[in-house]
Protein backbone atom coordinates (compact mmCIF):
# COMPACT_ATOMS: atom_id res chain seq x y z
CA UNK A 1 0.00 0.00 0.00
CA UNK A 2 1.57 3.27 -1.10
CA UNK A 3 1.56 6.30 1.13
CA UNK A 4 -0.62 9.27 0.30
CA UNK A 5 1.17 12.59 0.81
CA UNK A 6 -0.46 15.98 0.88
CA UNK A 7 2.19 18.69 1.10
CA UNK A 8 1.72 22.36 1.75
CA UNK A 9 4.34 23.35 -0.79
CA UNK A 10 2.27 21.64 -3.49
CA UNK A 11 -0.93 23.41 -2.40
CA UNK A 12 -0.11 26.90 -1.20
CA UNK A 13 1.58 29.18 -3.66
CA UNK A 14 1.86 32.82 -2.71
CA UNK A 15 1.09 34.90 -5.79
CA UNK A 16 1.85 38.45 -6.85
CA UNK A 17 -1.55 39.70 -5.63
CA UNK A 18 -0.71 38.26 -2.18
CA UNK A 19 2.63 40.04 -2.14
CA UNK A 20 1.02 43.25 -3.42
CA UNK A 21 -1.56 43.13 -0.62
CA UNK A 22 1.22 42.48 1.90
CA UNK A 23 3.25 45.38 0.52
CA UNK A 24 0.24 47.70 0.68
CA UNK A 25 -0.45 46.59 4.25
CA UNK A 26 3.16 47.27 5.23
CA UNK A 27 3.06 50.74 3.66
CA UNK A 28 -0.16 51.59 5.53
CA UNK A 29 1.24 50.14 8.78
CA UNK A 30 4.47 52.07 8.34
CA UNK A 31 2.67 55.34 7.63
CA UNK A 32 0.35 54.98 10.61
CA UNK A 33 3.05 53.91 13.06
CA UNK A 34 5.71 56.38 11.93
CA UNK A 35 3.76 59.32 13.37
CA UNK A 36 3.30 57.59 16.75
CA UNK A 37 6.48 55.55 17.18
CA UNK A 38 9.06 57.41 15.11
CA UNK A 39 11.49 55.86 12.67
CA UNK A 40 13.06 53.29 15.02
CA UNK A 41 9.75 52.06 16.46
CA UNK A 42 8.20 51.91 13.02
CA UNK A 43 11.11 49.87 11.68
CA UNK A 44 10.87 47.44 14.62
CA UNK A 45 7.14 47.00 14.09
CA UNK A 46 7.50 46.51 10.32
CA UNK A 47 10.36 44.05 10.89
CA UNK A 48 8.23 42.09 13.36
CA UNK A 49 5.32 42.02 10.95
CA UNK A 50 7.52 40.78 8.10
CA UNK A 51 9.03 38.12 10.38
CA UNK A 52 5.59 36.87 11.48
CA UNK A 53 4.29 36.76 7.90
CA UNK A 54 7.43 34.94 6.73
CA UNK A 55 7.07 32.44 9.59
CA UNK A 56 3.41 31.82 8.71
CA UNK A 57 4.21 31.28 5.03
CA UNK A 58 7.11 28.99 5.91
CA UNK A 59 4.96 26.87 8.22
CA UNK A 60 2.21 26.59 5.61
CA UNK A 61 4.65 25.52 2.93
CA UNK A 62 6.34 22.96 5.20
CA UNK A 63 3.13 21.41 6.60
CA UNK A 64 2.02 18.02 5.35
CA UNK A 65 -0.24 15.05 5.94
CA UNK A 66 0.96 11.50 5.24
CA UNK A 67 -1.48 8.61 5.13
CA UNK A 68 0.14 5.18 5.35
CA UNK A 69 -0.51 1.61 6.41
CA UNK A 70 -0.03 2.41 10.10
CA UNK A 71 -2.15 5.58 10.25
CA UNK A 72 -1.96 9.30 9.62
CA UNK A 73 1.07 11.49 10.32
CA UNK A 74 0.61 15.24 10.61
CA UNK A 75 3.52 17.64 10.32
CA UNK A 76 2.72 21.21 11.27
CA UNK A 77 5.82 22.58 9.58
CA UNK A 78 7.94 23.29 12.66
CA UNK A 79 9.86 20.04 12.46
CA UNK A 80 7.55 18.17 14.79
CA UNK A 81 5.42 15.34 13.42
CA UNK A 82 2.69 13.48 15.22
CA UNK A 83 1.46 10.07 14.13
CA UNK A 84 -2.02 8.78 14.84
CA UNK A 85 -2.50 5.01 14.41
CA UNK A 86 -5.71 3.86 12.75
CA UNK A 87 -6.94 2.37 16.05
CA UNK A 88 -6.86 5.84 17.63
CA UNK A 89 -8.86 7.53 14.85
CA UNK A 90 -12.61 7.30 15.45
CA UNK A 91 -13.94 9.49 12.63
CA UNK A 92 -12.85 11.36 9.52
CA UNK A 93 -14.96 14.19 8.15
CA UNK A 94 -14.85 17.51 6.37
CA UNK A 95 -15.27 20.71 8.34
CA UNK A 96 -16.95 23.51 6.48
CA UNK A 97 -16.48 27.10 7.57
CA UNK A 98 -17.39 30.41 6.04
CA UNK A 99 -14.86 33.18 5.72
CA UNK A 100 -14.95 36.53 4.05
CA UNK A 101 -13.38 34.87 1.02
CA UNK A 102 -16.00 32.12 0.79
CA UNK A 103 -16.50 28.56 1.94
CA UNK A 104 -13.44 26.73 3.28
CA UNK A 105 -13.36 22.94 3.48
CA UNK A 106 -10.82 21.09 5.62
CA UNK A 107 -10.44 17.38 6.30
CA UNK A 108 -10.10 16.46 9.95
CA UNK A 109 -9.86 13.45 12.19
CA UNK A 110 -11.49 12.80 15.54
CA UNK A 111 -9.40 10.82 17.99
CA UNK A 112 -10.48 8.31 20.64
CA UNK A 113 -10.20 10.93 23.39
CA UNK A 114 -12.49 13.34 21.49
CA UNK A 115 -9.79 15.72 20.24
CA UNK A 116 -10.00 16.81 16.62
CA UNK A 117 -7.09 17.49 14.32
CA UNK A 118 -7.24 19.26 10.98
CA UNK A 119 -5.18 17.61 8.27
CA UNK A 120 -2.76 20.19 6.84
CA UNK A 121 -2.61 20.57 3.06
CA UNK A 122 -5.86 18.64 2.66
CA UNK A 123 -8.05 21.69 2.28
CA UNK A 124 -10.10 23.53 -0.33
CA UNK A 125 -10.89 27.24 -0.42
CA UNK A 126 -11.60 29.93 -3.01
CA UNK A 127 -8.06 31.26 -2.48
CA UNK A 128 -6.41 27.87 -2.82
CA UNK A 129 -8.85 25.70 -4.75
CA UNK A 130 -8.21 21.98 -4.96
CA UNK A 131 -10.28 20.28 -7.67
CA UNK A 132 -9.28 16.86 -6.27
CA UNK A 133 -10.23 17.67 -2.65
CA UNK A 134 -13.30 15.38 -2.43
CA UNK A 135 -11.48 12.52 -4.16
CA UNK A 136 -8.44 12.90 -1.88
CA UNK A 137 -10.62 12.91 1.24
CA UNK A 138 -12.42 9.81 -0.04
CA UNK A 139 -9.06 8.08 -0.57
CA UNK A 140 -8.13 8.83 3.05
CA UNK A 141 -11.52 7.57 4.27
CA UNK A 142 -11.14 4.40 2.18
CA UNK A 143 -7.75 3.71 3.80
CA UNK A 144 -9.23 4.32 7.25
CA UNK A 145 -12.20 2.03 6.60
CA UNK A 146 -9.91 -0.71 5.25
CA UNK A 147 -7.73 -0.48 8.35
CA UNK A 148 -10.36 -0.30 11.12
CA UNK A 149 -13.20 -2.37 12.45
CA UNK A 150 -16.66 -0.86 11.73
CA UNK A 151 -17.46 -0.99 15.45
CA UNK A 152 -14.49 1.30 16.17
CA UNK A 153 -15.85 4.03 13.89
CA UNK A 154 -17.85 6.40 16.05
CA UNK A 155 -19.26 9.67 14.76
CA UNK A 156 -18.54 12.38 17.35
CA UNK A 157 -21.46 14.34 18.79
CA UNK A 158 -22.02 17.86 17.52
CA UNK A 159 -20.27 20.46 19.61
CA UNK A 160 -22.11 23.52 20.83
CA UNK A 161 -20.16 25.79 18.49
CA UNK A 162 -21.31 23.66 15.53
CA UNK A 163 -24.97 23.94 16.52
CA UNK A 164 -25.09 27.62 17.43
CA UNK A 165 -24.87 30.00 14.50
CA UNK A 166 -23.18 33.40 14.73
CA UNK A 167 -26.57 35.00 14.09
CA UNK A 168 -28.06 33.28 17.14
CA UNK A 169 -25.11 34.36 19.30
CA UNK A 170 -25.54 37.94 18.06
CA UNK A 171 -29.26 37.87 18.83
CA UNK A 172 -28.72 36.58 22.36
CA UNK A 173 -25.94 39.12 23.00
CA UNK A 174 -28.16 41.91 21.66
CA UNK A 175 -30.98 40.94 24.01
CA UNK A 176 -28.60 40.69 26.98
CA UNK A 177 -27.02 44.07 26.23
CA UNK A 178 -30.48 45.64 25.92
CA UNK A 179 -31.56 44.16 29.26
CA UNK A 180 -28.37 45.38 30.98
CA UNK A 181 -28.77 48.89 29.53
CA UNK A 182 -32.46 49.08 30.51
CA UNK A 183 -31.69 47.83 34.03
CA UNK A 184 -28.80 50.27 34.33
CA UNK A 185 -30.97 53.22 33.28
CA UNK A 186 -33.92 52.30 35.52
CA UNK A 187 -31.77 51.58 38.56
CA UNK A 188 -29.63 54.66 38.04
CA UNK A 189 -32.62 56.98 37.48
mmCIF file of C-alpha atoms in Angstrom:
data_model
loop_
_atom_site.group_PDB
_atom_site.id
_atom_site.type_symbol
_atom_site.label_atom_id
_atom_site.label_comp_id
_atom_site.label_asym_id
_atom_site.label_seq_id
_atom_site.Cartn_x
_atom_site.Cartn_y
_atom_site.Cartn_z
ATOM 1 C CA UNK A 1 0.000 0.000 0.000
ATOM 2 C CA UNK A 2 1.566 3.265 -1.102
ATOM 3 C CA UNK A 3 1.563 6.303 1.130
ATOM 4 C CA UNK A 4 -0.615 9.271 0.303
ATOM 5 C CA UNK A 5 1.172 12.586 0.814
ATOM 6 C CA UNK A 6 -0.462 15.977 0.876
ATOM 7 C CA UNK A 7 2.191 18.685 1.098
ATOM 8 C CA UNK A 8 1.716 22.364 1.748
ATOM 9 C CA UNK A 9 4.344 23.352 -0.790
ATOM 10 C CA UNK A 10 2.269 21.635 -3.485
ATOM 11 C CA UNK A 11 -0.925 23.413 -2.399
ATOM 12 C CA UNK A 12 -0.106 26.901 -1.199
ATOM 13 C CA UNK A 13 1.583 29.179 -3.655
ATOM 14 C CA UNK A 14 1.859 32.825 -2.707
ATOM 15 C CA UNK A 15 1.092 34.900 -5.791
ATOM 16 C CA UNK A 16 1.849 38.446 -6.852
ATOM 17 C CA UNK A 17 -1.550 39.700 -5.628
ATOM 18 C CA UNK A 18 -0.709 38.262 -2.183
ATOM 19 C CA UNK A 19 2.631 40.039 -2.141
ATOM 20 C CA UNK A 20 1.018 43.251 -3.425
ATOM 21 C CA UNK A 21 -1.558 43.127 -0.616
ATOM 22 C CA UNK A 22 1.224 42.475 1.901
ATOM 23 C CA UNK A 23 3.247 45.382 0.524
ATOM 24 C CA UNK A 24 0.245 47.705 0.681
ATOM 25 C CA UNK A 25 -0.450 46.590 4.253
ATOM 26 C CA UNK A 26 3.157 47.267 5.228
ATOM 27 C CA UNK A 27 3.057 50.738 3.660
ATOM 28 C CA UNK A 28 -0.161 51.589 5.534
ATOM 29 C CA UNK A 29 1.237 50.140 8.780
ATOM 30 C CA UNK A 30 4.469 52.072 8.341
ATOM 31 C CA UNK A 31 2.665 55.344 7.626
ATOM 32 C CA UNK A 32 0.349 54.984 10.614
ATOM 33 C CA UNK A 33 3.048 53.914 13.064
ATOM 34 C CA UNK A 34 5.710 56.384 11.930
ATOM 35 C CA UNK A 35 3.755 59.317 13.373
ATOM 36 C CA UNK A 36 3.301 57.587 16.750
ATOM 37 C CA UNK A 37 6.477 55.555 17.175
ATOM 38 C CA UNK A 38 9.058 57.411 15.106
ATOM 39 C CA UNK A 39 11.487 55.857 12.674
ATOM 40 C CA UNK A 40 13.058 53.289 15.022
ATOM 41 C CA UNK A 41 9.746 52.064 16.460
ATOM 42 C CA UNK A 42 8.196 51.909 13.016
ATOM 43 C CA UNK A 43 11.112 49.867 11.684
ATOM 44 C CA UNK A 44 10.871 47.442 14.615
ATOM 45 C CA UNK A 45 7.137 47.003 14.087
ATOM 46 C CA UNK A 46 7.503 46.513 10.325
ATOM 47 C CA UNK A 47 10.356 44.054 10.887
ATOM 48 C CA UNK A 48 8.234 42.093 13.361
ATOM 49 C CA UNK A 49 5.319 42.018 10.949
ATOM 50 C CA UNK A 50 7.523 40.783 8.100
ATOM 51 C CA UNK A 51 9.033 38.123 10.375
ATOM 52 C CA UNK A 52 5.591 36.871 11.477
ATOM 53 C CA UNK A 53 4.295 36.762 7.901
ATOM 54 C CA UNK A 54 7.428 34.937 6.732
ATOM 55 C CA UNK A 55 7.068 32.444 9.592
ATOM 56 C CA UNK A 56 3.410 31.815 8.705
ATOM 57 C CA UNK A 57 4.209 31.279 5.033
ATOM 58 C CA UNK A 58 7.114 28.988 5.913
ATOM 59 C CA UNK A 59 4.958 26.871 8.224
ATOM 60 C CA UNK A 60 2.211 26.594 5.608
ATOM 61 C CA UNK A 61 4.651 25.520 2.928
ATOM 62 C CA UNK A 62 6.336 22.962 5.196
ATOM 63 C CA UNK A 63 3.134 21.414 6.599
ATOM 64 C CA UNK A 64 2.019 18.019 5.347
ATOM 65 C CA UNK A 65 -0.237 15.048 5.935
ATOM 66 C CA UNK A 66 0.961 11.504 5.245
ATOM 67 C CA UNK A 67 -1.478 8.605 5.131
ATOM 68 C CA UNK A 68 0.136 5.181 5.353
ATOM 69 C CA UNK A 69 -0.513 1.612 6.409
ATOM 70 C CA UNK A 70 -0.031 2.413 10.105
ATOM 71 C CA UNK A 71 -2.154 5.578 10.250
ATOM 72 C CA UNK A 72 -1.958 9.298 9.623
ATOM 73 C CA UNK A 73 1.066 11.490 10.317
ATOM 74 C CA UNK A 74 0.611 15.241 10.611
ATOM 75 C CA UNK A 75 3.520 17.637 10.323
ATOM 76 C CA UNK A 76 2.723 21.212 11.273
ATOM 77 C CA UNK A 77 5.821 22.578 9.584
ATOM 78 C CA UNK A 78 7.937 23.290 12.662
ATOM 79 C CA UNK A 79 9.859 20.039 12.458
ATOM 80 C CA UNK A 80 7.552 18.170 14.795
ATOM 81 C CA UNK A 81 5.421 15.344 13.422
ATOM 82 C CA UNK A 82 2.687 13.480 15.225
ATOM 83 C CA UNK A 83 1.458 10.069 14.127
ATOM 84 C CA UNK A 84 -2.019 8.778 14.844
ATOM 85 C CA UNK A 85 -2.497 5.012 14.414
ATOM 86 C CA UNK A 86 -5.708 3.863 12.754
ATOM 87 C CA UNK A 87 -6.939 2.371 16.052
ATOM 88 C CA UNK A 88 -6.858 5.841 17.632
ATOM 89 C CA UNK A 89 -8.861 7.529 14.848
ATOM 90 C CA UNK A 90 -12.615 7.302 15.447
ATOM 91 C CA UNK A 91 -13.940 9.492 12.628
ATOM 92 C CA UNK A 92 -12.848 11.360 9.516
ATOM 93 C CA UNK A 93 -14.963 14.186 8.153
ATOM 94 C CA UNK A 94 -14.851 17.514 6.366
ATOM 95 C CA UNK A 95 -15.269 20.710 8.341
ATOM 96 C CA UNK A 96 -16.949 23.511 6.478
ATOM 97 C CA UNK A 97 -16.479 27.101 7.573
ATOM 98 C CA UNK A 98 -17.391 30.407 6.042
ATOM 99 C CA UNK A 99 -14.862 33.177 5.720
ATOM 100 C CA UNK A 100 -14.952 36.530 4.052
ATOM 101 C CA UNK A 101 -13.376 34.865 1.024
ATOM 102 C CA UNK A 102 -16.002 32.119 0.786
ATOM 103 C CA UNK A 103 -16.501 28.559 1.936
ATOM 104 C CA UNK A 104 -13.444 26.735 3.279
ATOM 105 C CA UNK A 105 -13.362 22.936 3.485
ATOM 106 C CA UNK A 106 -10.815 21.090 5.619
ATOM 107 C CA UNK A 107 -10.435 17.380 6.297
ATOM 108 C CA UNK A 108 -10.095 16.465 9.950
ATOM 109 C CA UNK A 109 -9.859 13.450 12.186
ATOM 110 C CA UNK A 110 -11.492 12.803 15.541
ATOM 111 C CA UNK A 111 -9.405 10.815 17.994
ATOM 112 C CA UNK A 112 -10.479 8.310 20.642
ATOM 113 C CA UNK A 113 -10.200 10.935 23.387
ATOM 114 C CA UNK A 114 -12.488 13.345 21.493
ATOM 115 C CA UNK A 115 -9.786 15.716 20.239
ATOM 116 C CA UNK A 116 -10.004 16.814 16.623
ATOM 117 C CA UNK A 117 -7.085 17.492 14.315
ATOM 118 C CA UNK A 118 -7.240 19.262 10.982
ATOM 119 C CA UNK A 119 -5.184 17.609 8.270
ATOM 120 C CA UNK A 120 -2.764 20.189 6.844
ATOM 121 C CA UNK A 121 -2.607 20.566 3.063
ATOM 122 C CA UNK A 122 -5.862 18.640 2.659
ATOM 123 C CA UNK A 123 -8.051 21.690 2.284
ATOM 124 C CA UNK A 124 -10.096 23.533 -0.329
ATOM 125 C CA UNK A 125 -10.887 27.237 -0.419
ATOM 126 C CA UNK A 126 -11.595 29.929 -3.007
ATOM 127 C CA UNK A 127 -8.062 31.256 -2.476
ATOM 128 C CA UNK A 128 -6.412 27.869 -2.824
ATOM 129 C CA UNK A 129 -8.847 25.695 -4.753
ATOM 130 C CA UNK A 130 -8.207 21.977 -4.964
ATOM 131 C CA UNK A 131 -10.283 20.281 -7.665
ATOM 132 C CA UNK A 132 -9.282 16.863 -6.267
ATOM 133 C CA UNK A 133 -10.230 17.666 -2.654
ATOM 134 C CA UNK A 134 -13.296 15.377 -2.426
ATOM 135 C CA UNK A 135 -11.477 12.518 -4.162
ATOM 136 C CA UNK A 136 -8.436 12.903 -1.883
ATOM 137 C CA UNK A 137 -10.617 12.908 1.238
ATOM 138 C CA UNK A 138 -12.417 9.812 -0.040
ATOM 139 C CA UNK A 139 -9.059 8.075 -0.571
ATOM 140 C CA UNK A 140 -8.133 8.826 3.049
ATOM 141 C CA UNK A 141 -11.518 7.574 4.266
ATOM 142 C CA UNK A 142 -11.136 4.398 2.177
ATOM 143 C CA UNK A 143 -7.748 3.710 3.805
ATOM 144 C CA UNK A 144 -9.232 4.324 7.251
ATOM 145 C CA UNK A 145 -12.197 2.028 6.605
ATOM 146 C CA UNK A 146 -9.913 -0.705 5.246
ATOM 147 C CA UNK A 147 -7.733 -0.483 8.350
ATOM 148 C CA UNK A 148 -10.360 -0.301 11.117
ATOM 149 C CA UNK A 149 -13.198 -2.371 12.453
ATOM 150 C CA UNK A 150 -16.659 -0.863 11.728
ATOM 151 C CA UNK A 151 -17.465 -0.990 15.454
ATOM 152 C CA UNK A 152 -14.491 1.302 16.167
ATOM 153 C CA UNK A 153 -15.847 4.029 13.891
ATOM 154 C CA UNK A 154 -17.854 6.395 16.054
ATOM 155 C CA UNK A 155 -19.265 9.673 14.758
ATOM 156 C CA UNK A 156 -18.544 12.385 17.351
ATOM 157 C CA UNK A 157 -21.459 14.340 18.792
ATOM 158 C CA UNK A 158 -22.016 17.864 17.515
ATOM 159 C CA UNK A 159 -20.267 20.456 19.613
ATOM 160 C CA UNK A 160 -22.105 23.519 20.825
ATOM 161 C CA UNK A 161 -20.162 25.793 18.486
ATOM 162 C CA UNK A 162 -21.312 23.663 15.529
ATOM 163 C CA UNK A 163 -24.973 23.937 16.520
ATOM 164 C CA UNK A 164 -25.093 27.622 17.430
ATOM 165 C CA UNK A 165 -24.872 30.005 14.500
ATOM 166 C CA UNK A 166 -23.178 33.403 14.735
ATOM 167 C CA UNK A 167 -26.570 34.999 14.087
ATOM 168 C CA UNK A 168 -28.055 33.276 17.136
ATOM 169 C CA UNK A 169 -25.114 34.360 19.296
ATOM 170 C CA UNK A 170 -25.542 37.945 18.058
ATOM 171 C CA UNK A 171 -29.264 37.872 18.830
ATOM 172 C CA UNK A 172 -28.715 36.576 22.361
ATOM 173 C CA UNK A 173 -25.936 39.123 22.999
ATOM 174 C CA UNK A 174 -28.158 41.909 21.658
ATOM 175 C CA UNK A 175 -30.981 40.941 24.009
ATOM 176 C CA UNK A 176 -28.598 40.685 26.981
ATOM 177 C CA UNK A 177 -27.021 44.073 26.235
ATOM 178 C CA UNK A 178 -30.477 45.640 25.917
ATOM 179 C CA UNK A 179 -31.560 44.161 29.264
ATOM 180 C CA UNK A 180 -28.370 45.382 30.981
ATOM 181 C CA UNK A 181 -28.769 48.893 29.531
ATOM 182 C CA UNK A 182 -32.456 49.083 30.511
ATOM 183 C CA UNK A 183 -31.692 47.833 34.034
ATOM 184 C CA UNK A 184 -28.802 50.273 34.332
ATOM 185 C CA UNK A 185 -30.971 53.218 33.275
ATOM 186 C CA UNK A 186 -33.920 52.295 35.517
ATOM 187 C CA UNK A 187 -31.766 51.584 38.563
ATOM 188 C CA UNK A 188 -29.629 54.663 38.044
ATOM 189 C CA UNK A 189 -32.616 56.981 37.480
#
